[in-house]
């Protein structure tokens, strides 16, 4: 695990789930099928250490997902844009990002990141609850 | 004299960072530079002094796309140095995980990196809107390849289960058999993909070149065997440095592979097919016969069809290995450290990846030499452009740039691999 890059896994653990290894972001496309709501928690370089933000996909494309030509490893940006192009996105999608610092192999995770993972987990739960209520209202 | 310049500052849909500069003077002189400016990475230098058994995991980090190529080439080189042989089911498991790498790498390149060139899209995202079925098919086949690597190697990127002598642990028969339904489905999809690639409009271009690949008496090559070429070369792996050399060009951080006589050569899928067509399994052999009936494929744009045929082969091979699999009694062959020199070579998706190591009597690495496929193909890519452009001078700059980039992607270049080794010379005032 690469230091604070693991914050997504930490958040998933705090929701009470076991994170599965999905090294390739395009694997997300195979998991979107039939889902009404998806919250993605990911590390972000740029925001302040431990800062938790919530984005819709249009907001994320503008603000947080790195502009990068497609390489052999398709990143989260390419995965989400491919899903959008092929109409595979779930009706409710939010990206929760946590600002991180150290990403070296074996580096310790800062206490602020551990706290932020907790906040990201609670945020994800809240967002999913809101999404469920929206679906119920519909 | 009229001069025309075509520049691509940042090549897209290749692995790593490179650029292209073409200068056309008059209608005859074509200067081509495939600039590789990704920083040098010095793997060969920092391998020196490390333990020999660290080589598979260290060299795997050269590439996130073809780590198996580095793990197998370095493992087999060390085994050569130590005088041991990995055979039977352990060797079959190595072929199996290598199939996973071919499947995922080829599926990605065919559907998401190269196909947009043929269909007129800037990238796969743009293509996905009009061709969702093809993109989904590519992602599905890629996923099956990745999953195969995870099951045998522990994880899909930089697998952790390969070691000198074999594996740290081997999968159960049941675990491998559970992969069969997905592999069978991927095989059907891969056949469709091959037929689809053959319907793509192929630019006509037939340069003369020497094709170089591994050959093996009994199998389509993944690793081991001998090195052969379309010009009659047939040498043991240990003879590589007698026949091939690497030279530095000032416009590139990657060394350029050349024959000792200075000529360029081609490695990769087309070379493999031309030298090993009769070793394909029945389905891939039929596809090759139907879609590539020429005795020798020379048009580099047809690499997309060859990759598709090889994807079918890799799936057939994976299914064959799993059906015949019996877990070996031990996950690895015992190794005993001794001083020596050894070489290994395997067929990365992009072509031969040759390794040579010297180790001392404590098992520490004294010297390391790694020759990846993209550095070998780089002069060939530049030569293709030199030969192709004179016939395309009527094109507008946009279309000419497009064709040049498409021609580069015929080789599926992996720039991150190619820049791992440049030597650093520093001159300081005394």
XYZ file of C-alpha atoms in Angstrom:
568
model
C 0.000 0.000 0.000
C 1.390 3.351 -0.984
C 1.154 5.488 2.136
C -1.715 7.947 2.154
C -2.811 6.834 -1.324
C -4.594 4.118 0.662
C -7.157 6.553 2.045
C -9.919 5.090 -0.142
C -9.337 1.670 1.376
C -9.259 3.155 4.874
C -12.598 4.837 4.275
C -14.134 1.624 2.943
C -12.971 -0.201 6.066
C -14.590 2.468 8.220
C -17.901 1.911 6.498
C -17.581 -1.682 7.680
C -16.787 -3.262 4.313
C -13.763 -5.213 3.138
C -11.955 -3.366 0.363
C -11.272 -5.459 -2.698
C -8.146 -4.920 -4.742
C -9.006 -3.147 -7.953
C -5.721 -1.857 -9.223
C -7.241 -0.782 -12.494
C -9.803 2.035 -12.319
C -11.602 0.762 -15.439
C -12.697 -2.198 -13.336
C -15.219 0.258 -11.933
C -17.090 0.034 -15.231
C -17.766 -3.620 -14.624
C -19.157 -2.806 -11.182
C -21.526 0.006 -12.149
C -24.081 -2.291 -13.796
C -27.492 -2.132 -12.086
C -26.416 0.238 -9.320
C -28.553 3.290 -8.546
C -25.978 5.138 -6.493
C -22.194 5.039 -6.295
C -19.814 7.022 -4.116
C -16.141 6.837 -5.013
C -13.594 7.775 -2.361
C -10.178 8.634 -3.712
C -6.973 10.335 -2.698
C -6.271 13.720 -4.245
C -3.029 15.590 -4.569
C -3.560 19.329 -4.475
C -6.110 20.021 -1.757
C -4.873 20.604 1.813
C -3.803 17.544 3.772
C -6.906 15.830 5.134
C -9.360 18.105 3.314
C -12.507 16.199 2.341
C -14.473 17.399 -0.705
C -17.535 16.122 -2.523
C -17.870 16.446 -6.302
C -20.356 15.627 -8.978
C -18.729 14.264 -12.142
C -18.952 17.589 -14.045
C -17.419 19.380 -11.068
C -14.722 16.753 -10.705
C -13.801 16.915 -14.374
C -13.254 20.630 -14.039
C -11.543 20.699 -10.696
C -9.947 17.511 -9.521
C -9.506 14.792 -12.132
C -6.123 15.278 -13.768
C -5.978 16.184 -17.433
C -3.960 13.374 -18.954
C -3.863 11.663 -22.285
C -4.825 8.023 -22.189
C -1.855 5.858 -21.395
C -1.752 2.108 -20.985
C -3.029 2.477 -17.481
C -6.381 4.168 -17.713
C -6.938 6.386 -14.715
C -10.077 7.298 -12.821
C -10.725 10.178 -15.214
C -10.630 7.904 -18.248
C -12.722 5.255 -16.489
C -15.464 7.730 -15.613
C -15.406 9.405 -19.019
C -15.634 6.024 -20.747
C -18.569 5.098 -18.506
C -20.223 8.410 -19.334
C -19.682 7.930 -23.083
C -21.164 4.440 -22.980
C -24.071 5.460 -20.746
C -22.889 3.215 -17.925
C -22.855 5.782 -15.132
C -25.216 5.149 -12.231
C -27.966 7.769 -11.821
C -26.315 9.074 -8.650
C -22.538 9.434 -8.646
C -20.385 11.416 -6.280
C -16.644 11.563 -5.867
C -15.336 12.105 -2.355
C -11.706 13.195 -2.323
C -9.236 13.436 0.509
C -6.182 15.658 0.189
C -3.046 13.613 0.809
C 0.702 14.119 1.130
C 3.046 11.146 1.422
C 2.591 8.358 -1.109
C 5.884 6.498 -0.787
C 5.947 2.760 -0.293
C 5.750 1.917 3.385
C 5.295 5.504 4.559
C 3.159 6.130 7.629
C -0.306 7.556 7.220
C -0.641 10.990 8.824
C -3.093 11.269 11.733
C -4.985 13.936 9.785
C -5.503 11.423 6.961
C -6.815 8.805 9.364
C -9.282 11.362 10.691
C -10.190 12.374 7.143
C -10.805 8.720 6.203
C -13.376 8.621 8.990
C -14.980 11.827 7.711
C -14.958 10.498 4.135
C -16.671 7.297 5.294
C -19.404 9.218 7.116
C -19.793 11.502 4.082
C -20.165 8.499 1.778
C -22.793 6.999 4.067
C -24.677 10.294 4.154
C -24.560 10.637 0.373
C -25.815 7.101 -0.159
C -28.638 7.709 2.298
C -29.612 10.888 0.459
C -29.507 9.011 -2.826
C -31.766 6.284 -1.409
C -34.244 8.918 -0.217
C -34.223 10.521 -3.673
C -35.001 7.168 -5.252
C -37.788 6.567 -2.703
C -39.288 9.986 -3.476
C -39.200 9.230 -7.176
C 13.961 25.137 -50.585
C 10.502 24.552 -49.139
C 10.476 23.042 -45.672
C 7.516 21.484 -43.903
C 7.493 20.517 -40.223
C 5.169 18.122 -38.441
C 5.460 18.184 -34.658
C 3.667 16.210 -32.004
C 4.851 17.578 -28.686
C 3.275 14.867 -26.562
C 2.384 11.531 -28.080
C -0.940 10.264 -26.779
C -2.025 6.664 -26.375
C 1.474 5.380 -25.843
C 2.858 4.348 -22.475
C 5.198 7.062 -21.244
C 6.282 10.440 -22.524
C 7.558 10.976 -26.019
C 7.309 13.343 -28.942
C 7.656 13.249 -32.703
C 9.424 15.695 -34.952
C 9.383 15.357 -38.730
C 11.190 17.807 -40.990
C 10.558 17.524 -44.698
C 12.944 19.449 -46.918
C 11.843 19.731 -50.512
C 10.157 16.485 -51.458
C 12.998 14.126 -50.734
C 14.823 14.688 -47.447
C 12.882 13.475 -44.440
C 14.347 13.946 -40.957
C 12.510 12.007 -38.272
C 13.115 12.066 -34.534
C 11.039 10.045 -32.132
C 12.000 12.008 -29.047
C 11.818 10.161 -25.777
C 12.113 12.672 -22.974
C 10.761 10.632 -20.111
C 13.554 10.831 -17.534
C 16.122 8.028 -17.451
C 15.504 5.562 -14.639
C 18.854 3.791 -14.125
C 17.507 0.357 -13.193
C 20.617 -1.437 -14.408
C 22.815 0.743 -12.238
C 20.936 0.332 -9.011
C 20.559 -3.413 -9.486
C 24.301 -3.724 -8.925
C 24.972 -4.869 -5.364
C 21.408 -6.084 -4.809
C 20.711 -9.756 -4.144
C 20.078 -11.842 -7.233
C 16.698 -12.980 -5.935
C 15.498 -9.386 -5.807
C 15.810 -9.031 -9.587
C 12.300 -10.285 -10.510
C 10.552 -7.857 -8.183
C 12.844 -4.894 -8.871
C 12.763 -5.225 -12.653
C 8.989 -5.699 -12.605
C 8.786 -2.049 -11.576
C 10.201 -1.010 -14.918
C 6.713 -1.405 -16.317
C 3.181 -1.564 -14.964
C 1.934 -3.022 -18.248
C 4.387 -5.829 -18.845
C 5.824 -6.711 -15.408
C 5.615 -10.425 -16.227
C 8.044 -9.932 -19.104
C 10.606 -8.520 -16.691
C 9.919 -11.078 -13.982
C 10.218 -14.028 -16.349
C 13.221 -12.671 -18.251
C 15.106 -11.906 -15.033
C 14.106 -15.178 -13.335
C 15.169 -17.289 -16.291
C 18.423 -15.341 -16.581
C 19.213 -15.994 -12.918
C 18.272 -19.648 -13.323
C 20.665 -19.812 -16.259
C 23.392 -18.353 -14.048
C 22.633 -20.806 -11.242
C 22.389 -23.776 -13.579
C 18.824 -24.769 -12.758
C 15.861 -25.483 -14.987
C 12.201 -24.889 -14.282
C 10.069 -27.416 -16.121
C 6.765 -29.289 -16.055
C 3.786 -27.655 -14.399
C 5.861 -24.802 -12.974
C 6.885 -23.846 -16.486
C 3.271 -24.200 -17.603
C 2.171 -21.849 -14.808
C 4.694 -19.319 -16.038
C 3.227 -19.591 -19.511
C -0.224 -19.184 -18.005
C 0.537 -15.932 -16.222
C 2.330 -14.686 -19.332
C -0.865 -15.371 -21.321
C -2.670 -13.108 -18.847
C -0.253 -10.295 -19.631
C -0.650 -10.717 -23.400
C -4.435 -10.835 -23.110
C -4.738 -7.656 -21.037
C -2.088 -5.699 -22.914
C -3.249 -6.672 -26.401
C -6.949 -6.156 -25.599
C -6.263 -2.679 -24.313
C -4.067 -1.682 -27.222
C -6.352 -3.069 -29.917
C -9.598 -1.599 -28.630
C -8.694 1.551 -26.749
C -5.347 2.764 -28.060
C -5.006 1.757 -31.713
C -8.570 1.319 -33.003
C -9.401 5.038 -32.633
C -6.693 5.748 -35.255
C -8.378 3.498 -37.796
C -11.885 4.753 -37.067
C -11.083 8.459 -37.015
C -11.472 9.247 -33.329
C -9.148 11.309 -31.173
C -9.294 8.751 -28.375
C -11.202 5.824 -26.929
C -13.547 8.069 -24.993
C -14.721 9.701 -28.203
C -14.895 6.298 -29.890
C -16.892 4.816 -26.999
C -19.901 6.979 -27.791
C -20.262 5.464 -31.272
C -18.730 2.047 -30.657
C -19.683 1.077 -27.088
C -19.854 -2.619 -27.950
C -16.242 -2.712 -29.135
C -14.955 -0.706 -26.172
C -16.867 -2.885 -23.706
C -15.500 -5.980 -25.445
C -11.959 -4.673 -25.078
C -12.476 -3.897 -21.413
C -14.014 -7.319 -20.817
C -11.150 -9.224 -22.446
C -8.636 -7.033 -20.618
C -10.356 -7.744 -17.323
C -10.105 -11.501 -17.887
C -6.371 -11.140 -18.582
C -5.919 -9.051 -15.459
C -7.863 -11.581 -13.403
C -5.710 -14.439 -14.678
C -2.608 -12.514 -13.593
C -4.143 -11.899 -10.162
C -5.013 -15.542 -9.598
C -1.559 -16.832 -10.548
C 0.509 -13.836 -9.536
C -1.238 -12.503 -6.455
C -2.168 -9.220 -8.065
C -2.521 -7.854 -11.577
C -0.007 -5.018 -11.540
C 3.483 -5.977 -10.407
C 2.499 -9.504 -9.354
C 4.218 -10.753 -6.217
C 4.228 -14.516 -6.655
C 7.001 -15.084 -9.194
C 10.471 -16.016 -7.941
C 13.654 -17.561 -9.189
C 12.926 -21.287 -9.438
C 9.182 -20.913 -9.838
C 6.578 -19.409 -7.520
C 6.121 -18.645 -3.819
C 2.862 -20.598 -3.933
C 0.870 -22.331 -6.630
C -2.891 -22.137 -7.211
C -5.163 -25.111 -6.642
C -6.700 -26.882 -9.622
C -10.150 -25.705 -8.528
C -9.044 -22.097 -8.408
C -7.760 -22.247 -11.959
C -10.732 -24.231 -13.263
C -13.001 -21.519 -11.913
C -11.471 -19.232 -14.545
C -12.539 -21.405 -17.466
C -16.062 -20.019 -18.090
C -14.756 -16.450 -18.337
C -11.808 -17.537 -20.481
C -14.145 -19.378 -22.873
C -16.361 -16.318 -23.103
C -13.337 -14.088 -23.667
C -12.182 -16.455 -26.408
C -15.469 -15.985 -28.284
C -15.159 -12.228 -27.858
C -11.527 -12.281 -28.996
C -12.472 -14.133 -32.188
C -15.065 -11.427 -32.881
C -12.410 -8.819 -32.182
C -10.020 -10.420 -34.664
C -12.693 -10.451 -37.395
C -13.459 -6.812 -36.576
C -9.823 -5.713 -36.839
C -9.600 -7.336 -40.267
C -12.471 -5.118 -41.438
C -10.632 -1.929 -40.465
C -9.287 0.071 -43.374
C -5.571 -0.683 -43.572
C -3.161 1.868 -44.978
C -0.989 0.209 -47.604
C 2.657 0.266 -46.581
C 5.151 -2.538 -47.029
C 8.648 -1.686 -45.825
C 11.486 -4.180 -46.004
C 12.789 -5.174 -42.599
C 14.289 -7.995 -40.596
C 11.913 -9.600 -38.113
C 13.391 -10.958 -34.892
C 11.685 -13.121 -32.300
C 12.101 -16.099 -30.059
C 11.470 -19.495 -31.606
C 10.796 -22.768 -29.867
C 10.461 -26.231 -31.411
C 7.164 -27.043 -29.729
C 5.316 -23.849 -28.906
C 4.438 -20.317 -29.915
C 7.111 -18.407 -28.035
C 6.545 -16.746 -24.690
C 9.971 -17.317 -23.152
C 13.064 -19.435 -23.677
C 14.101 -21.196 -26.870
C 16.355 -19.516 -29.415
C 16.506 -16.187 -31.191
C 15.749 -16.208 -34.900
C 15.170 -13.733 -37.669
C 13.532 -13.600 -41.067
C 17.019 -13.201 -42.556
C 18.192 -16.559 -41.283
C 19.619 -15.680 -37.887
C 19.330 -18.600 -35.481
C 21.292 -18.210 -32.250
C 21.119 -19.177 -28.601
C 19.964 -16.470 -26.186
C 23.552 -16.124 -25.017
C 24.524 -14.906 -28.488
C 22.303 -11.810 -28.375
C 25.067 -9.305 -27.656
C 27.197 -10.769 -30.457
C 24.516 -9.913 -33.005
C 22.773 -6.863 -31.566
C 23.914 -3.603 -30.026
C 22.457 -0.508 -28.427
C 23.460 2.984 -29.448
C 22.672 6.373 -28.004
C 20.965 9.024 -30.131
C 21.031 12.532 -28.762
C 17.313 13.132 -29.290
C 16.249 10.202 -27.100
C 16.667 9.132 -23.493
C 16.275 5.558 -24.700
C 19.052 3.579 -26.295
C 18.373 2.403 -29.842
C 18.680 -1.282 -30.635
C 20.455 -2.152 -33.859
C 22.017 -5.122 -35.568
C 25.799 -5.140 -35.263
C 25.958 -4.063 -38.929
C 23.956 -0.956 -38.031
C 20.663 -2.050 -39.546
C 17.367 -1.771 -37.749
C 15.033 -4.653 -37.075
C 11.524 -5.291 -35.812
C 10.348 -7.211 -32.762
C 6.818 -7.852 -31.540
C 3.627 -9.521 -32.746
C 4.309 -9.404 -36.501
C 7.829 -10.770 -36.015
C 6.499 -13.539 -33.765
C 3.788 -14.500 -36.216
C 6.108 -14.494 -39.214
C 8.566 -16.789 -37.474
C 6.131 -18.996 -35.557
C 2.843 -19.111 -37.445
C 2.788 -22.916 -37.553
C 2.893 -23.042 -33.723
C -0.466 -21.329 -33.235
C -3.365 -23.339 -31.825
C -6.175 -24.359 -34.236
C -8.493 -21.381 -33.793
C -5.789 -18.713 -33.912
C -4.111 -20.554 -36.806
C -7.335 -20.521 -38.817
C -7.834 -16.832 -38.096
C -4.270 -16.131 -39.180
C -4.794 -18.075 -42.384
C -8.100 -16.357 -43.130
C -7.214 -12.806 -42.105
C -3.495 -12.729 -42.918
C -3.113 -15.115 -45.870
C 0.193 -13.628 -46.992
C 3.161 -15.861 -46.173
C 4.943 -13.013 -44.429
C 3.121 -10.041 -42.925
C 5.066 -6.876 -43.732
C 2.527 -4.066 -43.378
C 3.089 -2.738 -39.830
C -0.476 -1.374 -39.726
C -1.657 -4.997 -39.719
C -0.149 -5.351 -36.262
C -3.630 -4.702 -34.874
C -4.877 -7.864 -36.615
C -1.854 -9.854 -35.466
C -2.376 -8.719 -31.882
C -5.967 -9.886 -32.118
C -4.838 -13.289 -33.429
C -2.303 -13.514 -30.589
C -5.020 -12.669 -28.078
C -7.001 -15.637 -29.372
C -3.871 -17.778 -29.110
C -3.196 -16.651 -25.523
C -6.746 -17.522 -24.513
C -6.521 -20.927 -26.221
C -3.201 -21.548 -24.493
C -4.519 -20.478 -21.085
C -7.485 -22.824 -21.435
C -5.208 -25.683 -22.540
C -2.864 -25.184 -19.581
C -5.673 -24.998 -17.038
C -7.425 -28.112 -18.359
C -4.192 -30.114 -18.092
C -3.061 -28.571 -14.797
C -1.991 -30.702 -11.885
C -0.537 -28.697 -8.986
C 3.181 -29.398 -8.647
C 4.427 -30.975 -5.424
C 6.632 -27.951 -4.699
C 6.012 -24.354 -5.763
C 9.607 -23.854 -6.811
C 12.835 -25.608 -7.694
C 15.508 -25.393 -5.027
C 18.278 -22.947 -5.873
C 21.842 -22.825 -4.635
C 23.884 -19.672 -4.960
C 27.002 -19.752 -7.076
C 29.028 -17.313 -9.072
C 27.982 -17.079 -12.690
C 26.567 -15.272 -15.670
C 23.178 -15.970 -17.143
C 20.807 -14.685 -19.771
C 17.061 -14.837 -20.215
C 14.671 -13.651 -22.856
C 10.920 -13.503 -23.114
C 8.332 -12.140 -25.492
C 6.744 -9.093 -23.907
C 3.560 -8.072 -25.726
C 5.721 -5.597 -27.673
C 8.578 -7.999 -28.436
C 11.677 -9.579 -27.005
C 12.880 -8.449 -23.582
C 16.447 -9.686 -23.098
C 18.240 -9.776 -19.710
C 21.828 -10.659 -18.769
C 23.241 -10.739 -15.219
C 26.536 -11.539 -13.590
C 26.370 -12.590 -9.941
C 29.155 -13.202 -7.435
C 29.616 -16.167 -5.087
C 27.416 -14.487 -2.451
C 24.593 -14.134 -4.969
C 24.943 -10.360 -5.303
C 24.481 -8.780 -8.710
C 27.755 -7.604 -10.253
C 26.336 -6.372 -13.543
C 22.938 -6.144 -15.198
C 21.937 -5.587 -18.795
C 18.343 -5.230 -19.907
C 17.241 -4.692 -23.501
C 13.486 -4.021 -23.710
C 11.419 -4.245 -26.895
C 10.640 -0.575 -27.425
C 14.302 0.418 -27.550
C 14.764 -2.229 -30.255
C 11.765 -1.034 -32.249
C 12.569 2.661 -31.967
C 14.921 2.814 -35.005
C 12.412 0.748 -36.974
C 9.625 3.200 -36.102
C 11.737 6.112 -37.308
C 12.625 4.217 -40.480
C 8.952 3.435 -41.150
C 8.185 7.143 -40.960
C 11.080 8.029 -43.282
C 9.860 5.491 -45.839
C 6.161 6.233 -45.460
C 6.092 10.028 -45.516
C 7.297 10.620 -49.109
C 4.159 8.899 -50.369
C 1.934 11.033 -48.150
C 3.207 14.519 -48.879
C -0.082 15.419 -50.562
C -1.812 15.156 -47.176
C -2.708 18.167 -45.066
C -0.621 18.517 -41.913
C -3.425 17.256 -39.659
C -3.892 14.080 -41.688
C -0.174 13.502 -42.054
C 0.338 13.923 -38.307
C -2.526 11.504 -37.688
C -0.977 8.852 -39.978
C 2.438 9.295 -38.362
C 1.021 8.789 -34.876
C -0.918 5.781 -36.082
C 2.306 4.361 -37.517
C 4.064 4.836 -34.178
C 1.267 3.038 -32.385
C 1.704 0.064 -34.738
C 4.503 -0.840 -32.340
C 2.535 -0.229 -29.121
C 5.601 1.550 -27.752
C 6.253 1.428 -24.043
C 8.424 4.443 -23.399
C 8.623 3.869 -19.664
C 10.351 0.566 -20.401
C 12.648 2.103 -22.961
C 14.005 4.791 -20.678
C 15.029 2.654 -17.773
C 18.621 2.288 -18.741
C 20.321 5.310 -20.264
C 23.815 5.714 -18.956
C 24.572 8.996 -17.239
C 27.870 10.614 -18.114
C 28.785 13.728 -16.163
C 31.697 15.894 -17.211
C 32.918 18.270 -14.545
C 35.633 20.877 -14.636
C 38.703 19.549 -12.860
